[in-house]
mmCIF file of C-alpha atoms in Angstrom:
data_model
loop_
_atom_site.group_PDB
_atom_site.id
_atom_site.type_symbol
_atom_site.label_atom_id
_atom_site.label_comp_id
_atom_site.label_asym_id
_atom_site.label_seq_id
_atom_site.Cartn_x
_atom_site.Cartn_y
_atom_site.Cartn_z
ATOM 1 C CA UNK A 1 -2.090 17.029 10.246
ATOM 2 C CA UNK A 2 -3.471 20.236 8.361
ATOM 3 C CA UNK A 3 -1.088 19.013 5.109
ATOM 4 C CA UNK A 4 -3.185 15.278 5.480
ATOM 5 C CA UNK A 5 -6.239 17.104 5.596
ATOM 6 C CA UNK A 6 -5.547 19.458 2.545
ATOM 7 C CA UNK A 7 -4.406 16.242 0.529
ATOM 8 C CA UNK A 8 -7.758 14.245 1.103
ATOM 9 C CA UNK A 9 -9.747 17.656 0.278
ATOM 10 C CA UNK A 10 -8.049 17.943 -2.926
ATOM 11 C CA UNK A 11 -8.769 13.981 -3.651
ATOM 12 C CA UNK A 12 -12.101 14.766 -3.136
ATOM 13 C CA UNK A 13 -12.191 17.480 -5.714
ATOM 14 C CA UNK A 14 -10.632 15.484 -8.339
ATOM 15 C CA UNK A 15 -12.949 12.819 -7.758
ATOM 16 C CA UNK A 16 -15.225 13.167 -10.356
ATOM 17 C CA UNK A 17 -12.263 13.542 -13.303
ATOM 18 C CA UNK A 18 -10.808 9.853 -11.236
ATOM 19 C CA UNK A 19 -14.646 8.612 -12.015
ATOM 20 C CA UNK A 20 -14.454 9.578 -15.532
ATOM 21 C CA UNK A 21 -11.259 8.710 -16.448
ATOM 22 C CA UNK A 22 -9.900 12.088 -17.640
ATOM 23 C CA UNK A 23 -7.415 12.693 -15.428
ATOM 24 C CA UNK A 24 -3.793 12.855 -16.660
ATOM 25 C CA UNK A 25 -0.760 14.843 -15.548
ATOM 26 C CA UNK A 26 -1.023 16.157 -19.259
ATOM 27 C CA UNK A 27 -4.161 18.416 -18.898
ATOM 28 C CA UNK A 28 -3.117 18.486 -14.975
ATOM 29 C CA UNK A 29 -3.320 22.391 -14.834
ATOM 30 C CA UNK A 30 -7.017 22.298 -16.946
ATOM 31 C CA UNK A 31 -8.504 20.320 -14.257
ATOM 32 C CA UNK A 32 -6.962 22.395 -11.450
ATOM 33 C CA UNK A 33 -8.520 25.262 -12.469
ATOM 34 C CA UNK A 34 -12.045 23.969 -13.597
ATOM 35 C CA UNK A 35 -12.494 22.463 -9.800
ATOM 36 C CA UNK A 36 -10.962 25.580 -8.469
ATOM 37 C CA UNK A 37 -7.645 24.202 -6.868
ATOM 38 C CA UNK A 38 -4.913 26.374 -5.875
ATOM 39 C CA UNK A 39 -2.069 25.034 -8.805
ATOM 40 C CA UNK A 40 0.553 26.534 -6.031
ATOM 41 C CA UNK A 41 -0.959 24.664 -2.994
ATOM 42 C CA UNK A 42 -1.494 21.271 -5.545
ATOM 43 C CA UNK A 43 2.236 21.377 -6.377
ATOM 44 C CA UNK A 44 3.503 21.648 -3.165
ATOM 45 C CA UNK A 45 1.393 18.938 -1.420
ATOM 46 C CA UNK A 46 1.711 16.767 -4.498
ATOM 47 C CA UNK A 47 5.185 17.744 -6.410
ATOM 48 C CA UNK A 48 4.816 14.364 -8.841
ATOM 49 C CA UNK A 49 1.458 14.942 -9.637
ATOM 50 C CA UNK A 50 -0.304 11.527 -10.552
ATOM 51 C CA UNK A 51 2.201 9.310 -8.499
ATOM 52 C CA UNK A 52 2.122 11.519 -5.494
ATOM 53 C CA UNK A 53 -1.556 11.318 -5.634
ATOM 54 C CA UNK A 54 -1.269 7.679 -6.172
ATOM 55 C CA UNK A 55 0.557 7.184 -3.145
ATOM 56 C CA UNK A 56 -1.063 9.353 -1.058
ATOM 57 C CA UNK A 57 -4.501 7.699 -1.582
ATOM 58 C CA UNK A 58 -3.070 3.988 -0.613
ATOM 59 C CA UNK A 59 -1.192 5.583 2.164
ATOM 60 C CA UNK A 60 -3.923 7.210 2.930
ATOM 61 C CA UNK A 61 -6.278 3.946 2.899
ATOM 62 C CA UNK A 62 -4.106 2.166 4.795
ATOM 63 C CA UNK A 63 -4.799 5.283 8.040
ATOM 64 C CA UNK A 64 -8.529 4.803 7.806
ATOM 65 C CA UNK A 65 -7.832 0.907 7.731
ATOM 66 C CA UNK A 66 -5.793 0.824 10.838
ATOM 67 C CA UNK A 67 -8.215 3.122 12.901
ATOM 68 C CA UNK A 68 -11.155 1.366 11.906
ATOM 69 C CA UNK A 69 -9.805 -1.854 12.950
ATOM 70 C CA UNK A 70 -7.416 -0.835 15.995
ATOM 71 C CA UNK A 71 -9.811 -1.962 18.760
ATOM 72 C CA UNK A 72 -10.122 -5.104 16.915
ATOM 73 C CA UNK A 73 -6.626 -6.071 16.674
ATOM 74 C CA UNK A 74 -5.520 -4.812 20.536
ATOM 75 C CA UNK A 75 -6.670 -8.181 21.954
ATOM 76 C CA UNK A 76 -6.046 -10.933 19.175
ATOM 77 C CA UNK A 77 -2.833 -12.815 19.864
ATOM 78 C CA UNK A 78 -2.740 -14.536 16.161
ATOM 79 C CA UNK A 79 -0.566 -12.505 14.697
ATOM 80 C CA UNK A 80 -1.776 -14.377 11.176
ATOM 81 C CA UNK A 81 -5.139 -13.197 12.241
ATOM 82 C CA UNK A 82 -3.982 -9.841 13.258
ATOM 83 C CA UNK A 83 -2.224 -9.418 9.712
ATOM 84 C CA UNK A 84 -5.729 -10.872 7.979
ATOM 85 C CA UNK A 85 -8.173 -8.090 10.216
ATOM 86 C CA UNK A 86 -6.104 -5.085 8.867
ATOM 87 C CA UNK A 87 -5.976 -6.505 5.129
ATOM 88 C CA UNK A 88 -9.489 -7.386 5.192
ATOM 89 C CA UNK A 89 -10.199 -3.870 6.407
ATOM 90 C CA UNK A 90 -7.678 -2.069 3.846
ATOM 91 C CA UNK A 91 -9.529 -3.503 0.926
ATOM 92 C CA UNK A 92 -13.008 -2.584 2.613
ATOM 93 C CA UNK A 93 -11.785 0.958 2.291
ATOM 94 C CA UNK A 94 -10.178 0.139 -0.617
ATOM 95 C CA UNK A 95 -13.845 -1.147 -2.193
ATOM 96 C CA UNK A 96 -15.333 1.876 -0.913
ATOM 97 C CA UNK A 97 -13.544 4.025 -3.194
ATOM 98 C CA UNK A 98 -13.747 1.730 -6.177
ATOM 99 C CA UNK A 99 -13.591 4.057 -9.039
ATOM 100 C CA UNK A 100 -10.632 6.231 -7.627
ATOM 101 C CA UNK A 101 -9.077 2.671 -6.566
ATOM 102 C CA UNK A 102 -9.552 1.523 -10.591
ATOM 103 C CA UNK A 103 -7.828 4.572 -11.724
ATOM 104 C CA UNK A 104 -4.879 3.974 -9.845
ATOM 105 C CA UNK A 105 -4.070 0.720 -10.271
ATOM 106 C CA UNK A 106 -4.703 1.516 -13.912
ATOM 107 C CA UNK A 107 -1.810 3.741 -13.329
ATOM 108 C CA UNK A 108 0.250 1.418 -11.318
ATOM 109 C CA UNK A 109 0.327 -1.127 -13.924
ATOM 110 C CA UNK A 110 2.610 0.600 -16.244
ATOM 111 C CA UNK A 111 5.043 1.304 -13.237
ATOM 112 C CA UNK A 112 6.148 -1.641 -11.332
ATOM 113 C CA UNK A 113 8.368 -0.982 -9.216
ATOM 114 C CA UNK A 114 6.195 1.854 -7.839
ATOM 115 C CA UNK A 115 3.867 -0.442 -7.132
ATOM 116 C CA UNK A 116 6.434 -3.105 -5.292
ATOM 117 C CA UNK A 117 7.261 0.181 -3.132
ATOM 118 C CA UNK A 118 4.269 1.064 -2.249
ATOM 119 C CA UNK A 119 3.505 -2.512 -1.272
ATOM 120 C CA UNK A 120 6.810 -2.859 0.816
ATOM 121 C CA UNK A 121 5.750 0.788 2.727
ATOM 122 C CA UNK A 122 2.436 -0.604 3.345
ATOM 123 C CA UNK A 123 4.092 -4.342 4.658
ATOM 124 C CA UNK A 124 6.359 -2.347 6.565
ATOM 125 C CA UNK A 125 3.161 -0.021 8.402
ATOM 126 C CA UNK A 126 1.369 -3.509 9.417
ATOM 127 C CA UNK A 127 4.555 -5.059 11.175
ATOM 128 C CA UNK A 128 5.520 -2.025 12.949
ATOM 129 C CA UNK A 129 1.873 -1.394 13.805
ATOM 130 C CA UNK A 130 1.798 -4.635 14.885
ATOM 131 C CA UNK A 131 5.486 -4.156 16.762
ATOM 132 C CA UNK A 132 7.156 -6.647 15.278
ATOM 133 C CA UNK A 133 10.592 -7.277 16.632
ATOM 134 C CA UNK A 134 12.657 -9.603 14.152
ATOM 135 C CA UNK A 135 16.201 -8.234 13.075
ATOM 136 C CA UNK A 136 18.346 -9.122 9.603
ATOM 137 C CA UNK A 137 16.467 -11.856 7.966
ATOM 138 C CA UNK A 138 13.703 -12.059 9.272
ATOM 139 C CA UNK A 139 12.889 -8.442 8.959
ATOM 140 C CA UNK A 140 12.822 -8.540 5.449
ATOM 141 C CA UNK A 141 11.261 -11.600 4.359
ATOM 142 C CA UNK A 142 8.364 -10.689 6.317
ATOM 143 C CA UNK A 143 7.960 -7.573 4.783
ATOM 144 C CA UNK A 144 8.537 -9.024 1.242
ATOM 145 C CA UNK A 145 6.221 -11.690 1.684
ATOM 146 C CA UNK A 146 3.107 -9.383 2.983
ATOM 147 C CA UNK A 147 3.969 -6.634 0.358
ATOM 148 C CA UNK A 148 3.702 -9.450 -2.233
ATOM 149 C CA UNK A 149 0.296 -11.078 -0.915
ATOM 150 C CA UNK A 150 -0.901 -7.419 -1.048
ATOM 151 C CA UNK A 151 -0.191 -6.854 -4.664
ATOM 152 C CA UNK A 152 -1.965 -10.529 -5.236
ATOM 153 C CA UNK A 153 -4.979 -9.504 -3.364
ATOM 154 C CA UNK A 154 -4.999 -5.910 -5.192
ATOM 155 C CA UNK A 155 -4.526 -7.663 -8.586
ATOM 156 C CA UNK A 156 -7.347 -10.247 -7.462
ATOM 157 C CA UNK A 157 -9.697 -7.431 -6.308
ATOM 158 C CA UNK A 158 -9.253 -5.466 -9.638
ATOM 159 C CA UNK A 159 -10.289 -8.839 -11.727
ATOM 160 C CA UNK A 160 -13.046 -9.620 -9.332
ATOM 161 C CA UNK A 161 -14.103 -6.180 -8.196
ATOM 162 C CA UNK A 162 -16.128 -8.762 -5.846
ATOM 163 C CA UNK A 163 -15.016 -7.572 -1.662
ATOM 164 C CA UNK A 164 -16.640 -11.098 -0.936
ATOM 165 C CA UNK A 165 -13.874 -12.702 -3.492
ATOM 166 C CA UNK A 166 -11.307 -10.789 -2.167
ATOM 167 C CA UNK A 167 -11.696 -11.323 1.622
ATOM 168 C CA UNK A 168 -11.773 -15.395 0.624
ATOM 169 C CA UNK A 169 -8.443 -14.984 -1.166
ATOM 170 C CA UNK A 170 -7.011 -12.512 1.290
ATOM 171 C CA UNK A 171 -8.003 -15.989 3.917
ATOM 172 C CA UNK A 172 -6.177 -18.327 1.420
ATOM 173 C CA UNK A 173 -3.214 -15.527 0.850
ATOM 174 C CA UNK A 174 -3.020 -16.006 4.659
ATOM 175 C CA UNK A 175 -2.177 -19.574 4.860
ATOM 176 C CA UNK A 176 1.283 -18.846 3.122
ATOM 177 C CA UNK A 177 2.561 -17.208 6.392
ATOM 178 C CA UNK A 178 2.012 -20.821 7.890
ATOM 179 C CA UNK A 179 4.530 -21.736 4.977
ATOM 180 C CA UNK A 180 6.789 -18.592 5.936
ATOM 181 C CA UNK A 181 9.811 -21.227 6.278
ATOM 182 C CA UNK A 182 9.713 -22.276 2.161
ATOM 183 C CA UNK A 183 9.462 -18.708 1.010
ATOM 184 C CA UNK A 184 11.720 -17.159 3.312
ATOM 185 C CA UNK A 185 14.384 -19.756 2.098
ATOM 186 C CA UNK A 186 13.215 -19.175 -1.151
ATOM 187 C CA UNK A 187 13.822 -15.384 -1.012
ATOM 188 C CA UNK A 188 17.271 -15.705 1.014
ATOM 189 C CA UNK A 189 18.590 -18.024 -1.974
ATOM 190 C CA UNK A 190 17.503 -15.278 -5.035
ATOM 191 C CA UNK A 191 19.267 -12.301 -3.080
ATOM 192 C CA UNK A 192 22.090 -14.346 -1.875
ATOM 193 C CA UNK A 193 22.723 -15.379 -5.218
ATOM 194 C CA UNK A 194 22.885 -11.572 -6.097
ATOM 195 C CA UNK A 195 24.748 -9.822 -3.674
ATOM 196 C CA UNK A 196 28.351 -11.363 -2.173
ATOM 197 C CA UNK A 197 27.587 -10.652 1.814
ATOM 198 C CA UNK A 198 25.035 -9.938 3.713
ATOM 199 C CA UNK A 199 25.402 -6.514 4.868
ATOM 200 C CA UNK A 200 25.515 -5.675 0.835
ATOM 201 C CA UNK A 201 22.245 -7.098 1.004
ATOM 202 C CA UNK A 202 20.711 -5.245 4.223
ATOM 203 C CA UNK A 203 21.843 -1.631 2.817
ATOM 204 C CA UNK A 204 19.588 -2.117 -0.418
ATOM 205 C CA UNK A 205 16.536 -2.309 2.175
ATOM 206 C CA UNK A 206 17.054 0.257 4.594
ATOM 207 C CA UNK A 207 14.652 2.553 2.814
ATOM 208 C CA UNK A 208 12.359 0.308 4.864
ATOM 209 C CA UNK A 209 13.536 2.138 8.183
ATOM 210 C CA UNK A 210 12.676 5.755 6.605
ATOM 211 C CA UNK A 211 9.474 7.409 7.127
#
């Protein structure tokens, strides 16, 4: 809990070089010392600098998001609706930190497959938040289909920069769980076509059962 709350205080002190743009793992040590961070502490709490900021601050969003909506959720049965509540509220948080946000998806959109994993982590939170019980299949696709209407709806909110916008698409994003049948077939034909058996398969996802 103390390392959480040392992580958000030094994302609060880098805040302004986020707002301006000048932040780079390059001049890294310059900024440290001009807003009076402890280079030791900063290494330790964040040992790959721009990405383990980067992930910190979405990980970090998607905390705030689940207690602000927890109440909220406790008593819906829709589990579509349940899913929608904690997006909607993610990107809410997300909008309230627009100019860090901005930075880091700036970031994110040279690295891919950073980005796909920090989407499948976050999929992963909201269905074991929301104790979801499926096994193989099922599992998966679920994860992979929420991780990938979360990097819509962050690539829509970065276009937009509208929260209005956003919460309508996040809505529409939602209907494709109705159509969870065509993409989960969809997805089961690409990796099958990949990988000989299924428990090949299963192994290149168990990073999803890590914490």
């Amino acid at each position: 809990m103390r390392k959480v709350k040392d992580k958000i205080q030094i994302l609060k002190q880098l805040d302004a070089s986020f707002k301006k743009n000048i932040f780079t793992d390059i001049n890294l040590d310059n900024i440290l010392k001009k807003e009076k961070i402890e280079a030791t502490k900063f290494y330790t709490l964040f040992p790959h600098k721009t990405k383990s900021l980067c992930c910190f601050f979405f990980e970090n969003l998607a905390n705030q998001a689940e207690n602000n909506i927890k109440k909220k959720i406790r008593y819906e049965k829709s589990v579509s609706k349940r899913v929608k509540y904690l997006l909607i509220e993610f990107f809410y948080c997300l909008n309230n930190e627009k100019a860090i946000a901005l930075y880091f998806l700036s970031f994110l959109a040279t690295k891919p497959f950073l980005l796909k994993k920090i989407s499948l982590h976050y999929s992963n939170k909201i269905w074991s938040l929301l104790e979801d019980k499926s096994t193989d299949f099922n599992f998966y696709t679920k994860r992979y289909i929420l991780s990938q209407i979360f990097i819509n709806t962050l690539i829509y909110w970065r276009g937009s920069e509208s929260i209005e916008k956003t919460i309508d698409f996040i809505n529409s994003q939602i209907v494709a769980l109705g159509k969870f049948g065509y993409y989960k077939s969809r997805f089961i034909k690409v990796i099958t076509s990949l990988y000989k058996n299924k428990s090949e398969i299963l192994t290149k996802f168990d990073f999803l059962h890590k914490n």
